XYZ file of C-alpha atoms in Angstrom:
749
model
C 35.988 3.271 -9.024
C 32.184 3.332 -8.949
C 30.822 6.549 -7.435
C 29.487 5.300 -4.089
C 27.377 8.429 -3.600
C 25.233 7.393 -6.568
C 25.780 3.650 -6.963
C 26.445 0.870 -4.453
C 27.318 -2.764 -5.116
C 26.376 -5.483 -2.629
C 28.022 -8.832 -2.076
C 25.080 -11.153 -1.419
C 24.292 -13.730 -4.087
C 20.706 -13.358 -5.288
C 18.454 -15.989 -6.889
C 15.307 -15.328 -8.921
C 12.275 -17.597 -8.852
C 9.165 -17.192 -11.002
C 5.927 -19.038 -10.227
C 2.598 -19.337 -12.081
C 0.191 -17.378 -9.912
C -2.249 -20.276 -9.644
C 0.563 -22.349 -8.106
C 1.643 -19.838 -5.495
C -0.228 -21.715 -2.766
C 2.621 -24.234 -2.852
C 5.089 -21.458 -1.954
C 2.916 -19.521 0.472
C 4.255 -21.129 3.646
C 7.906 -20.524 2.712
C 7.160 -16.961 1.644
C 5.486 -16.250 4.985
C 8.505 -17.632 6.833
C 10.768 -15.188 4.992
C 8.432 -12.273 5.684
C 8.243 -13.044 9.400
C 11.993 -13.496 9.545
C 12.306 -9.921 8.263
C 9.748 -8.779 10.846
C 11.787 -10.413 13.624
C 14.961 -8.738 12.394
C 13.414 -5.275 12.527
C 11.695 -5.836 15.859
C 14.804 -7.236 17.535
C 16.826 -4.259 16.429
C 14.023 -1.886 17.491
C 14.149 -3.299 21.000
C 17.887 -2.891 21.364
C 19.301 -0.366 18.935
C 16.494 1.805 17.586
C 17.822 5.280 16.891
C 15.848 8.232 18.252
C 17.199 10.585 15.608
C 14.915 9.096 12.948
C 17.740 7.433 11.075
C 15.786 4.192 10.958
C 16.686 0.661 11.917
C 20.214 -0.696 11.828
C 20.295 -4.444 11.204
C 23.953 -5.095 10.597
C 24.433 -7.071 13.811
C 21.000 -8.671 13.934
C 20.822 -12.207 15.216
C 18.504 -12.905 12.338
C 20.983 -11.714 9.754
C 22.583 -14.365 7.610
C 25.944 -14.530 9.355
C 29.269 -14.298 7.593
C 30.029 -17.954 7.965
C 26.917 -19.114 6.151
C 26.532 -16.115 3.826
C 27.063 -16.764 0.141
C 28.571 -13.386 -0.600
C 30.611 -12.755 -3.700
C 34.011 -14.384 -3.569
C 37.232 -13.915 -5.513
C 37.989 -10.609 -7.043
C 35.938 -8.510 -4.611
C 36.685 -4.857 -5.059
C 36.577 -2.263 -2.333
C 33.498 -0.601 -3.817
C 31.373 -3.593 -2.762
C 29.422 -3.457 0.481
C 28.855 -6.320 2.911
C 25.064 -6.352 3.297
C 22.992 -8.356 5.789
C 21.740 -10.900 3.251
C 18.092 -10.009 3.837
C 17.253 -8.428 0.483
C 13.801 -9.654 -0.515
C 11.471 -8.872 -3.407
C 7.972 -10.293 -3.872
C 5.853 -9.251 -6.890
C 2.375 -10.333 -8.001
C 0.810 -9.855 -11.434
C -2.291 -11.440 -12.956
C -0.176 -14.236 -14.402
C 2.779 -14.845 -12.135
C 4.575 -14.306 -8.877
C 8.262 -13.395 -8.789
C 10.488 -13.862 -5.754
C 14.034 -12.501 -5.511
C 16.170 -13.045 -2.436
C 19.546 -14.402 -1.337
C 20.358 -17.879 -2.593
C 20.625 -18.947 1.050
C 17.075 -17.830 1.862
C 15.784 -19.368 -1.359
C 17.309 -22.770 -0.542
C 16.252 -22.704 3.105
C 12.602 -21.724 2.698
C 11.521 -22.472 -0.879
C 13.514 -25.468 -2.137
C 10.894 -28.063 -1.123
C 8.131 -26.130 -2.854
C 10.222 -25.869 -6.030
C 10.495 -29.662 -6.128
C 6.711 -29.915 -5.838
C 6.001 -27.455 -8.660
C 7.601 -28.317 -12.023
C 6.029 -25.195 -13.588
C 8.036 -22.823 -11.409
C 11.365 -21.645 -12.790
C 14.508 -20.904 -10.827
C 16.758 -18.870 -13.090
C 20.070 -20.686 -13.370
C 22.223 -17.559 -12.913
C 22.943 -15.973 -9.572
C 23.095 -12.196 -9.350
C 24.639 -9.377 -7.378
C 22.783 -6.130 -6.653
C 23.695 -2.690 -7.895
C 21.676 0.035 -6.165
C 21.341 3.369 -7.971
C 20.281 6.508 -6.139
C 18.753 9.583 -7.749
C 18.215 13.184 -6.702
C 14.653 12.962 -8.005
C 15.265 14.590 -11.387
C 15.017 12.644 -14.652
C 13.656 9.611 -12.863
C 14.714 6.474 -14.700
C 17.221 8.252 -16.915
C 20.256 7.800 -14.669
C 19.806 4.062 -14.310
C 19.304 3.711 -18.055
C 22.470 5.631 -18.868
C 24.364 3.481 -16.392
C 23.151 0.139 -17.721
C 22.973 0.731 -21.486
C 26.644 -0.250 -21.970
C 26.019 -3.478 -20.027
C 23.072 -4.423 -22.222
C 25.043 -3.731 -25.403
C 27.787 -6.013 -24.098
C 25.327 -8.913 -23.824
C 24.897 -8.823 -20.051
C 21.429 -9.840 -18.843
C 19.886 -7.479 -16.305
C 16.861 -7.471 -14.033
C 15.434 -4.137 -12.854
C 13.472 -3.182 -9.747
C 12.404 0.393 -9.084
C 11.184 1.315 -5.637
C 10.296 4.533 -3.861
C 13.826 4.962 -2.507
C 16.139 3.869 -5.324
C 16.573 1.673 -8.392
C 18.056 -1.813 -8.168
C 19.791 -3.651 -10.987
C 20.554 -7.356 -10.674
C 23.659 -8.360 -12.645
C 24.762 -11.987 -13.230
C 27.718 -12.922 -11.046
C 29.274 -14.774 -13.965
C 29.561 -11.396 -15.733
C 30.777 -9.557 -12.631
C 34.334 -8.764 -13.749
C 33.201 -7.722 -17.207
C 30.365 -5.596 -15.812
C 32.504 -3.790 -13.262
C 35.133 -3.018 -15.875
C 32.481 -1.536 -18.185
C 30.948 0.470 -15.341
C 34.290 1.885 -14.270
C 35.113 2.881 -17.836
C 31.708 4.543 -18.094
C 32.176 6.378 -14.808
C 35.511 7.691 -16.043
C 33.723 9.516 -18.818
C 31.380 8.698 -21.651
C 31.212 11.313 -24.353
C 27.838 12.335 -25.709
C 28.454 10.810 -29.136
C 29.222 7.428 -27.655
C 26.257 7.646 -25.289
C 23.905 8.465 -28.170
C 25.400 5.577 -30.119
C 24.545 3.214 -27.245
C 20.956 4.478 -27.223
C 20.560 4.231 -30.985
C 22.013 0.713 -31.114
C 19.741 -0.483 -28.300
C 16.628 1.043 -29.820
C 17.403 -0.417 -33.251
C 18.128 -3.846 -31.837
C 15.059 -3.864 -29.600
C 12.490 -2.700 -32.109
C 13.826 -4.917 -34.898
C 13.421 -7.819 -32.481
C 9.864 -6.721 -31.693
C 8.989 -6.455 -35.372
C 10.508 -9.813 -36.300
C 8.629 -11.578 -33.501
C 5.379 -9.613 -33.811
C 5.776 -8.211 -30.301
C 3.808 -5.093 -29.490
C 4.396 -3.346 -26.154
C 1.040 -2.764 -24.512
C 0.088 0.178 -22.332
C -1.990 -1.131 -19.418
C -4.481 1.716 -19.131
C -6.808 -0.441 -17.041
C -4.093 -0.745 -14.383
C -3.058 2.113 -12.123
C -0.250 1.596 -9.641
C 1.318 3.601 -6.822
C 5.074 3.670 -6.232
C 5.384 4.229 -2.482
C 7.352 3.105 0.550
C 6.962 2.319 4.226
C 7.864 4.956 6.782
C 11.157 4.245 8.526
C 9.562 3.482 11.894
C 6.887 1.250 10.377
C 8.911 -1.315 8.405
C 8.012 -4.208 10.708
C 4.335 -3.254 10.743
C 4.115 -3.098 6.926
C 5.841 -6.484 6.654
C 3.341 -7.929 9.140
C 0.434 -6.499 7.175
C 1.893 -7.978 3.983
C 2.281 -11.384 5.632
C -1.290 -11.284 6.916
C -2.572 -10.365 3.457
C -0.564 -13.143 1.804
C -1.879 -15.618 4.378
C -5.461 -14.665 3.406
C -4.753 -15.144 -0.290
C -7.595 -17.162 -1.779
C -6.112 -20.492 -2.813
C -9.253 -21.389 -4.760
C -8.934 -18.531 -7.223
C -5.301 -17.516 -7.230
C -5.034 -16.738 -10.903
C -7.526 -13.891 -10.817
C -6.700 -12.826 -7.294
C -10.225 -13.595 -6.156
C -11.575 -11.354 -3.458
C -8.667 -11.633 -1.084
C -5.538 -10.220 -2.747
C -4.775 -7.550 -5.378
C -3.926 -8.519 -8.936
C -0.809 -6.306 -8.818
C 1.402 -5.836 -5.789
C 5.110 -5.757 -4.978
C 7.167 -5.310 -1.838
C 10.939 -4.852 -1.799
C 13.218 -4.934 1.214
C 16.313 -3.212 -0.187
C 19.933 -4.003 0.734
C 19.978 -0.639 2.547
C 16.990 -1.829 4.627
C 14.149 0.356 3.284
C 10.773 -1.147 2.374
C 9.510 -0.150 -1.079
C 5.914 -0.838 -2.171
C 4.081 -1.080 -5.475
C 0.385 -0.788 -4.629
C -2.881 -0.728 -6.565
C -4.312 2.770 -6.938
C -7.892 1.502 -6.907
C -9.255 1.738 -3.357
C -11.103 -1.580 -3.608
C -7.887 -3.358 -4.563
C -5.791 -1.407 -2.050
C -8.174 -2.226 0.792
C -7.566 -5.939 0.225
C -4.134 -5.402 1.789
C -5.605 -3.710 4.862
C -2.594 -1.421 5.036
C -2.774 1.597 7.288
C -2.141 4.685 5.149
C -0.350 6.205 8.134
C 2.444 3.676 7.575
C 2.940 4.612 3.922
C 4.984 7.484 2.527
C 4.723 8.919 -0.951
C 1.754 10.086 -2.964
C -1.433 8.030 -3.019
C -2.731 10.158 -5.912
C 0.054 10.145 -8.536
C -0.378 6.746 -10.121
C 1.606 4.911 -12.788
C 0.549 2.949 -15.841
C 2.524 -0.184 -16.765
C 3.839 -0.960 -20.218
C 3.837 -4.721 -20.744
C 6.212 -6.491 -23.094
C 5.164 -10.052 -23.887
C 8.424 -11.984 -24.369
C 7.154 -15.557 -24.353
C 8.596 -16.112 -27.847
C 12.089 -15.001 -26.792
C 14.858 -16.477 -24.637
C 14.589 -15.662 -20.933
C 18.094 -14.176 -20.746
C 17.624 -11.838 -23.693
C 19.687 -8.683 -23.258
C 18.711 -5.022 -23.488
C 14.953 -5.209 -23.985
C 14.033 -2.990 -21.058
C 16.855 -0.563 -21.781
C 16.006 -0.382 -25.474
C 12.340 0.301 -24.814
C 13.150 2.880 -22.141
C 15.642 4.595 -24.422
C 12.936 5.043 -27.051
C 10.563 6.550 -24.475
C 13.226 8.940 -23.238
C 13.689 10.204 -26.764
C 9.940 10.888 -26.766
C 10.514 13.208 -23.771
C 9.076 10.728 -21.290
C 11.744 11.090 -18.659
C 9.859 9.839 -15.602
C 10.024 6.066 -15.611
C 10.498 3.245 -13.192
C 11.316 -0.353 -13.984
C 10.174 -3.788 -12.881
C 11.516 -7.006 -14.378
C 9.589 -10.205 -13.786
C 10.525 -13.767 -14.499
C 8.992 -15.950 -17.175
C 6.510 -18.290 -15.562
C 4.635 -21.356 -16.753
C 4.676 -23.054 -20.096
C 4.652 -21.627 -23.596
C 0.950 -22.345 -23.825
C 0.192 -19.380 -21.576
C -1.778 -16.755 -23.490
C -0.069 -13.701 -22.067
C 3.126 -13.215 -20.193
C 4.632 -9.984 -18.932
C 8.251 -10.496 -17.968
C 9.169 -6.824 -18.141
C 7.211 -3.738 -17.201
C 8.166 -0.137 -17.693
C 6.242 2.083 -15.343
C 5.697 5.767 -15.839
C 3.885 8.176 -13.528
C 0.363 9.229 -14.356
C 1.359 11.622 -17.184
C 1.419 9.343 -20.242
C 2.826 10.843 -23.411
C 0.364 12.205 -25.899
C 1.820 9.688 -28.328
C -0.259 7.032 -26.564
C -3.757 7.314 -27.974
C -5.227 5.629 -24.892
C -4.367 8.574 -22.676
C -7.553 10.057 -21.231
C -7.178 13.604 -19.895
C -8.779 15.014 -16.767
C -9.651 18.677 -16.642
C -10.499 20.961 -13.758
C -11.994 24.174 -15.133
C -11.348 26.610 -12.286
C -13.437 29.442 -13.734
C -16.958 29.183 -15.195
C -19.610 31.919 -14.855
C -22.659 29.679 -14.848
C -25.067 32.483 -13.894
C -24.183 34.562 -16.945
C -27.252 35.329 -19.032
C -25.738 33.725 -22.142
C -26.153 30.259 -20.596
C -29.812 31.180 -20.083
C -30.105 32.123 -23.758
C -30.246 35.888 -23.266
C -27.923 38.199 -25.220
C -27.916 41.973 -24.671
C -31.330 41.773 -23.033
C -32.952 39.669 -25.798
C -33.893 35.994 -25.486
C -32.266 34.064 -28.343
C -32.690 30.461 -27.204
C -33.689 28.221 -24.324
C -31.546 27.796 -21.206
C -28.947 25.226 -22.260
C -26.923 25.035 -19.023
C -27.523 21.300 -18.720
C -26.368 20.711 -22.317
C -23.228 22.739 -21.658
C -22.337 20.680 -18.581
C -23.136 17.336 -20.251
C -20.868 18.351 -23.121
C -18.141 19.281 -20.627
C -18.344 15.885 -18.920
C -18.103 14.094 -22.262
C -15.001 16.108 -23.062
C -13.290 14.957 -19.852
C -13.984 17.961 -17.648
C -14.152 16.212 -14.279
C -14.460 19.227 -11.965
C -15.657 22.805 -12.375
C -15.346 25.738 -10.006
C -18.321 28.030 -10.641
C -17.861 31.702 -9.828
C -20.293 34.437 -8.876
C -19.500 38.143 -9.037
C -21.889 39.267 -6.302
C -23.733 38.019 -3.239
C -26.868 37.304 -5.270
C -24.959 35.543 -8.033
C -23.127 33.422 -5.462
C -26.518 32.402 -4.039
C -27.813 31.569 -7.519
C -24.692 29.541 -8.273
C -25.236 27.415 -5.162
C -28.912 26.991 -6.061
C -27.956 25.810 -9.562
C -25.487 23.296 -8.111
C -28.093 21.908 -5.703
C -30.674 21.649 -8.479
C -28.271 19.817 -10.788
C -27.215 17.447 -7.995
C -30.869 16.529 -7.556
C -31.222 15.865 -11.275
C -28.207 13.550 -11.187
C -29.715 11.738 -8.191
C -32.987 11.247 -10.047
C -31.375 10.240 -13.358
C -28.511 7.771 -12.923
C -27.618 8.038 -16.632
C -26.913 11.765 -16.347
C -23.162 12.435 -16.265
C -22.020 15.886 -15.159
C -18.743 17.240 -13.798
C -18.338 17.702 -10.056
C -19.540 21.242 -9.392
C -18.304 23.603 -6.686
C -18.745 27.292 -6.002
C -16.869 30.362 -4.886
C -18.499 33.045 -2.735
C -17.381 36.669 -2.898
C -17.924 40.033 -4.561
C -16.022 40.967 -7.721
C -14.143 44.308 -7.667
C -16.412 45.642 -10.420
C -19.540 45.057 -8.299
C -18.364 45.956 -4.771
C -20.581 49.056 -4.738
C -23.368 46.627 -3.844
C -22.050 46.794 -0.275
C -23.176 50.415 -0.134
C -26.381 50.067 -2.126
C -27.501 47.270 0.187
C -28.109 49.792 2.950
C -25.721 48.429 5.568
C -22.155 47.443 4.706
C -21.839 45.378 7.881
C -25.087 43.526 7.188
C -23.966 42.767 3.640
C -20.685 41.382 4.981
C -22.647 39.326 7.513
C -24.885 37.939 4.763
C -21.757 37.024 2.798
C -20.282 35.329 5.865
C -23.486 33.369 6.442
C -23.543 32.163 2.838
C -19.926 30.994 3.062
C -20.617 29.118 6.319
C -23.689 27.410 4.871
C -21.823 26.540 1.681
C -18.928 24.986 3.580
C -21.358 22.970 5.703
C -23.047 21.693 2.528
C -19.647 20.967 0.899
C -20.478 23.261 -2.013
C -18.227 26.267 -1.425
C -14.542 25.589 -2.108
C -13.026 29.103 -2.376
C -13.509 32.687 -1.211
C -13.772 35.021 -4.181
C -13.727 36.397 -6.781
C -12.181 39.334 -4.937
C -9.399 41.751 -5.853
C -8.728 44.839 -7.955
C -9.574 45.753 -11.564
C -8.191 49.084 -12.752
C -9.123 48.356 -16.373
C -12.806 48.947 -15.554
C -12.872 51.883 -13.211
C -16.108 53.034 -14.863
C -17.819 50.300 -12.840
C -16.144 50.972 -9.496
C -13.710 53.735 -8.511
C -10.234 52.715 -7.426
C -10.620 53.820 -3.797
C -13.822 51.804 -3.348
C -12.191 48.697 -4.801
C -9.329 49.012 -2.302
C -11.686 49.419 0.667
C -13.788 46.362 -0.100
C -10.857 44.209 -1.174
C -9.407 44.657 2.309
C -12.759 44.134 4.028
C -13.315 40.884 2.130
C -9.787 39.708 2.948
C -10.577 40.206 6.634
C -13.754 38.173 6.177
C -11.868 35.466 4.284
C -9.439 35.167 7.215
C -12.270 33.621 9.249
C -12.480 30.593 6.950
C -10.159 27.801 5.863
C -10.749 28.448 2.174
C -8.295 29.206 -0.642
C -8.539 32.708 -2.106
C -9.873 33.158 -5.636
C -8.348 36.469 -6.715
C -8.843 38.962 -9.534
C -6.040 41.320 -10.557
C -6.160 43.478 -13.674
C -3.743 46.396 -14.245
C -3.424 46.847 -10.484
C -0.462 44.714 -9.492
C 1.251 47.132 -7.085
C -1.904 47.984 -5.097
C -2.991 44.346 -5.235
C 0.243 43.157 -3.614
C 0.348 46.093 -1.192
C -3.132 45.179 0.089
C -2.604 41.425 0.173
C 0.930 41.234 1.569
C 0.175 42.182 5.214
C -2.302 39.312 5.448
C 0.420 36.908 4.337
C 3.278 38.444 6.324
C 1.227 38.289 9.516
C -0.066 34.776 8.733
C -3.686 35.923 8.999
C -5.141 33.563 6.366
C -5.878 30.031 7.542
C -5.681 28.504 4.088
C -2.249 28.795 2.463
C -3.402 28.675 -1.183
C -4.113 31.697 -3.384
C -5.160 31.588 -7.030
C -4.709 34.642 -9.242
C -7.361 33.763 -11.777
C -7.446 34.746 -15.471
C -3.935 36.136 -15.418
C -3.210 38.588 -18.246
C -0.186 40.403 -16.826
C 3.342 40.732 -18.142
C 6.616 39.145 -17.021
C 7.257 41.755 -14.343
C 3.819 41.301 -12.795
C 4.214 37.526 -12.787
C 7.565 37.837 -11.032
C 6.030 40.178 -8.441
C 3.300 37.629 -7.703
C 5.724 34.717 -7.468
C 7.999 36.795 -5.244
C 5.039 37.257 -2.919
C 5.288 33.517 -2.249
C 9.073 33.310 -2.158
C 9.469 36.140 0.348
C 6.848 34.808 2.741
C 7.963 32.604 5.659
C 4.554 31.074 6.389
C 4.199 28.686 3.448
C 1.656 30.525 1.305
C 1.435 29.349 -2.317
C 0.495 31.575 -5.256
C -1.108 29.786 -8.207
C -1.745 31.265 -11.655
C -4.621 30.266 -13.946
C -4.703 30.881 -17.686
C -7.603 31.148 -20.123
C -8.036 32.562 -23.633
C -7.659 36.112 -22.345
C -4.112 35.274 -21.315
C -3.373 33.973 -24.822
C -4.561 36.992 -26.772
C -1.281 38.772 -27.556
C 2.422 38.097 -27.853
C 3.347 39.658 -24.512
C 0.999 37.354 -22.602
C 2.257 34.291 -24.497
C 5.803 35.152 -23.415
C 4.745 34.755 -19.789
C 3.632 31.112 -20.158
C 7.097 29.449 -19.948
C 7.827 31.399 -16.752
C 4.916 29.983 -14.740
C 6.170 27.087 -12.574
C 4.391 23.895 -13.599
C 3.406 23.173 -9.995
C 1.674 26.579 -9.797
C -0.273 26.410 -13.075
C -4.038 25.975 -13.465
C -6.246 26.324 -16.544
C -9.778 27.603 -17.063
C -12.189 28.820 -19.702
C -13.821 31.703 -17.752
C -16.758 30.832 -19.995
C -18.908 32.135 -21.517
C -16.142 34.717 -21.956
C -12.424 34.569 -22.840
C -12.528 32.222 -25.829
C -9.474 31.859 -28.076
C -10.202 33.965 -31.145
C -8.876 33.859 -34.682
C -7.343 37.301 -34.149
C -5.202 35.988 -31.271
C -1.610 34.877 -31.950
C -2.424 31.691 -30.015
C -4.849 30.587 -32.761
C -1.971 29.336 -34.903
C -1.094 26.708 -32.277
C -4.457 24.949 -32.568
C -5.187 22.063 -34.917
C -8.035 19.838 -36.089
C -6.520 16.733 -34.513
C -6.752 17.295 -30.767
C -6.811 13.576 -29.935
C -4.461 14.149 -27.025
C -7.276 16.135 -25.459
C -10.426 14.514 -26.816
C -9.408 10.946 -27.734
C -12.799 9.242 -28.189
C -13.472 7.953 -31.695
C -16.550 10.108 -32.237
C -14.507 13.179 -31.343
C -11.970 12.584 -34.084
C -12.435 15.382 -36.563
C -11.517 13.382 -39.650
C -13.743 10.436 -38.673
C -16.789 12.640 -38.181
C -16.148 14.543 -41.393
C -16.051 11.266 -43.341
C -19.510 10.278 -42.115
C -21.903 10.131 -45.128
C -24.585 12.006 -43.198
C -22.227 14.836 -42.241
C -20.747 14.997 -45.734
C -24.219 15.329 -47.172
C -25.131 18.126 -44.796
C -21.889 19.983 -45.434
C -22.290 19.626 -49.215
C -25.829 20.970 -49.067
C -24.637 23.907 -46.958
C -21.947 24.820 -49.431
C -24.065 24.533 -52.579
C -27.347 26.041 -51.458
C -26.436 29.084 -49.389
C -29.497 30.990 -50.607
C -31.734 27.974 -51.027
C -34.426 27.042 -48.544
C -32.899 23.571 -48.342
C -29.634 24.960 -47.013
C -28.698 23.083 -43.839
C -26.496 25.966 -42.624
C -24.178 23.435 -41.036
C -20.695 24.414 -39.972
C -18.397 22.605 -37.565
C -16.204 24.182 -34.944
C -12.705 24.744 -36.321
C -10.939 22.221 -34.062
C -13.625 19.831 -32.838
C -16.316 17.955 -34.769
C -19.111 19.822 -33.002
C -21.625 21.900 -34.984
C -21.639 25.651 -34.367
C -24.623 27.946 -34.789
C -25.530 31.555 -34.166
C -27.342 32.119 -30.900
C -30.696 32.832 -32.563
C -30.443 29.588 -34.588
C -29.732 27.283 -31.638
C -33.329 26.198 -31.023
C -33.833 25.591 -34.751
C -30.936 23.137 -35.124
C -32.378 19.933 -36.614
C -29.427 17.551 -36.668
C -28.701 16.803 -33.011
C -29.344 13.085 -33.643
C -26.227 12.943 -35.864
C -23.854 14.459 -33.320
C -22.972 13.494 -29.795
C -23.057 17.108 -28.631
C -25.495 19.984 -28.799
C -24.126 22.815 -30.939
C -21.612 25.356 -29.772
C -22.822 28.944 -30.046
C -20.616 31.278 -32.022
C -18.600 33.702 -29.869
C -19.652 31.930 -26.648
C -16.982 30.010 -24.763
C -17.708 26.690 -23.011
C -15.930 24.375 -20.541
C -15.656 21.646 -23.199
C -13.059 23.801 -24.990
C -10.596 23.862 -22.096
C -8.304 21.401 -23.871
C -7.473 24.079 -26.420
C -6.036 26.247 -23.636
C -3.810 23.353 -22.587
C -2.748 22.801 -26.202
C -1.601 26.399 -26.667
C 0.282 26.377 -23.359
C 2.053 23.133 -24.263
C 3.052 24.444 -27.703
C 4.397 27.729 -26.338
C 6.272 25.992 -23.517
C 7.365 23.156 -25.880
C 6.253 20.589 -23.316
C 4.236 17.419 -23.639
C 0.575 18.538 -23.531
C -0.179 15.749 -21.102
C 2.249 17.255 -18.600
C 0.321 20.511 -18.781
C -3.059 18.802 -18.447
C -2.122 16.558 -15.557
C -0.121 19.155 -13.661
C -2.948 21.688 -13.909
C -5.486 19.108 -12.773
C -3.316 17.947 -9.883
C -2.706 21.532 -8.747
C -6.411 22.356 -8.910
C -7.443 19.251 -6.960
C -4.791 19.994 -4.376
C -6.147 23.504 -3.810
C -9.902 23.149 -4.320
C -10.476 19.429 -3.804
C-alpha cells in the first residue's frame, strides 16, 4: 500500500493543454469560466459550511463539484489507496513562450474544446493522467518526490511535475496506472541504498548523454526571480477572483511579451486537496500587474527562486526521466532545495526557444553556477577609524579614502553596511558621514555605494566618557536624543555597541563596565531597535546582566546580535541557551569576522552556530584574516563564487599584458628606480600598497579598484570570511552568504 500520510492518489482524469502565449486570447473566455466556477464553489461552501476552526473550506458536497454521475474518475482496478476528489483540480501557468492548462478532462471538454478547434497550434496531450500528491515535512525539499518517481522514470513512464507551496503533484498517465502503482508499492516496501543509487546514476547518465547528443544545455534563468507562495485558507475565493480579473485584463495585442498588463511568469494551482498554490514574480513591477493583496498571500515574499530551463524542442514530448535525471544531478551537487514545474510543448518546431520543463530552486544557487551573484551585509564597519582618514599612529600617511573604500565594497557586492561608533561623538560622526555620502549619491547618479546605516551606543572600553562628560544623566539624555533623531531620519538601525570587554580592563575597570552596560540596556528598552552587543572574556557577567531584561520582556525589539564573536563552544552554548530558555521570543544572533577565525578553538565553534542565527562582518579596518591564522589555508585565488565578475577573476587579470609587464618590472628591478613596486592581494586581483605609498600609486587606470592597504581590512573582503566558514562547515558557500544576508536584513533592515 502507498503511505497515505505522505502520498495520496486521486481518481479524476486529468488532461494537459499547451498553448502558444500569443494565441491565449482564444482560450481566455473558457479559462475565465473555469476560474469563476472555482470561485463559486468556494463561496457557496463559505456561505453554508465554512469552518470556524480555521480548517479551511470543504467542497466535497458542493453543487459546483463535478458530480459522480458525470465525473470521469479512474475506472477498473481502483485500489483503496485512491481518493475520490471533487474534480476541480486546476493548473494555469504562463511563461514568455506558452501557457499550460491542466484540469479534469470534463472541464477541458466543457470550457476549452471550441477554442482548441480554432487554434491548430495548441496541443492537447493525447494521454490522460491521474494525480499523485506528495507531502513533505519541509526538509530536503524536492528530494522526497524525486526518490519516489525515479523508478517510474526508469521504467519508461512519462511524468509531469507541479510544485506548489503546500505539496508536490505528479501527473502519471492512466495507461500506465497498474504498472506505476505496482512499482510504487514495491518501492514503498523498501528500496535499499544500492538500488536507489543505481536509479540515480542510470537517470543521470541517460539524461546527460541525451543532452550531449542533442546539444541541449540547461540554462539558469538568472534574469527571472520567482516566489513559491500560496493563498491563505480563508482567501482562496478572493485570490481566484484577483487572478480572473488579471487574466481578463491581459493585453491581447501583445500577448507574447506580456505587454504592460500581465506578468511574463505566473502560475496558479488549485490542488485536489483544495489549497491554492501560487508562483509569482519577485519583481514588484511584475507582481503589481496582478493587483494581488499581500494580505491574502502566505509564504515568504523575499526568498525567491531561479528557474532552470531545459529546451526540449528537438525531443519527443513524452520523453521519460528528463526532470528526474537533471534533479538527481543537482542533488548530488548538494542542492537539496528544489521545486518542479513541467510545461507542455507549444507551437511549431520553428519556435526559437521552448521551455517544457523547469527546475526551480530557492534563492541560494550552488556556487557551481558561475552566474550566481552574492549579496553581502557587512554588519560591522568602523568608518570613523583614523585609518580610513589616512592617519596611522598619529601620522598622516595618505588622503581620506573612505569613498574609495565604499565604492570598492559596492563593486564587490556589499549591498548593506552597518557602521558602528564606539562613543557618543563617534556615533554622531558616523551619522554625519552617512548624510554626507547620501548627498553625494544624490548629486552624482553614477556613484554606486552600499546602503549605509548606523548604530548608536558607547563601547565598554569607552564608557568612562559618561563620567568625564560632567553629568551621567545628561550624557544618557544626549545619547537618547541622538537615537531618536537617527530613527526619525531612518539612519539608526541598532542600539550599540554595548556590552562587556574583560580583555581590555586597562581601558575601563570591570565594575564601571557593568554599571554602564546596565544603564545603556535600560535606555535601549525605550526604543524598538535590535541590540548590537560586545562580549569579550566576560560571558558569565554578560549573561547575568542581560538575562533579566529578557526574562521580564523589557526590550521591545526581540533581536540581539553578539558581534565579533571569539568565544569557545561553552560560551556559544550559553548564549544560545539564553534564547532557548526565554519564553518571550528573543533571538540571539552571532556574527563572525577574521578575529573569530584566528585559532583552532574558534574555528571549532563555526559548525555549531545555527545557520538562521549567523551573520558575517569585517569589523574593518580591524580583524583581517592573517597568514598566521589557521583559517588562511582555506582561502584561494579563485573566489569566483564570491566575486564573479570577469575583471575580478584572478587569472584573467594576471594574464593582462599591462599587469604582466608591471609585475615583471617589480620582480626584476627591486632596487632600480624603475621598479613599479606592484603586488596584488593574495586572493583578489587588487593591488596592495603600504599606507605611505597609497597616494603615490600610479596604475589606478589599469585596475577597477583603488589599492588595498597592507594590514588594513576593508568591507570588500567580506567574501573571504564566508569562504572560510563554508569550508569549515563543509557547506555550499552560497548557503552561508545568503543565509547571513537574509538574517542581517531581517534584523537590521
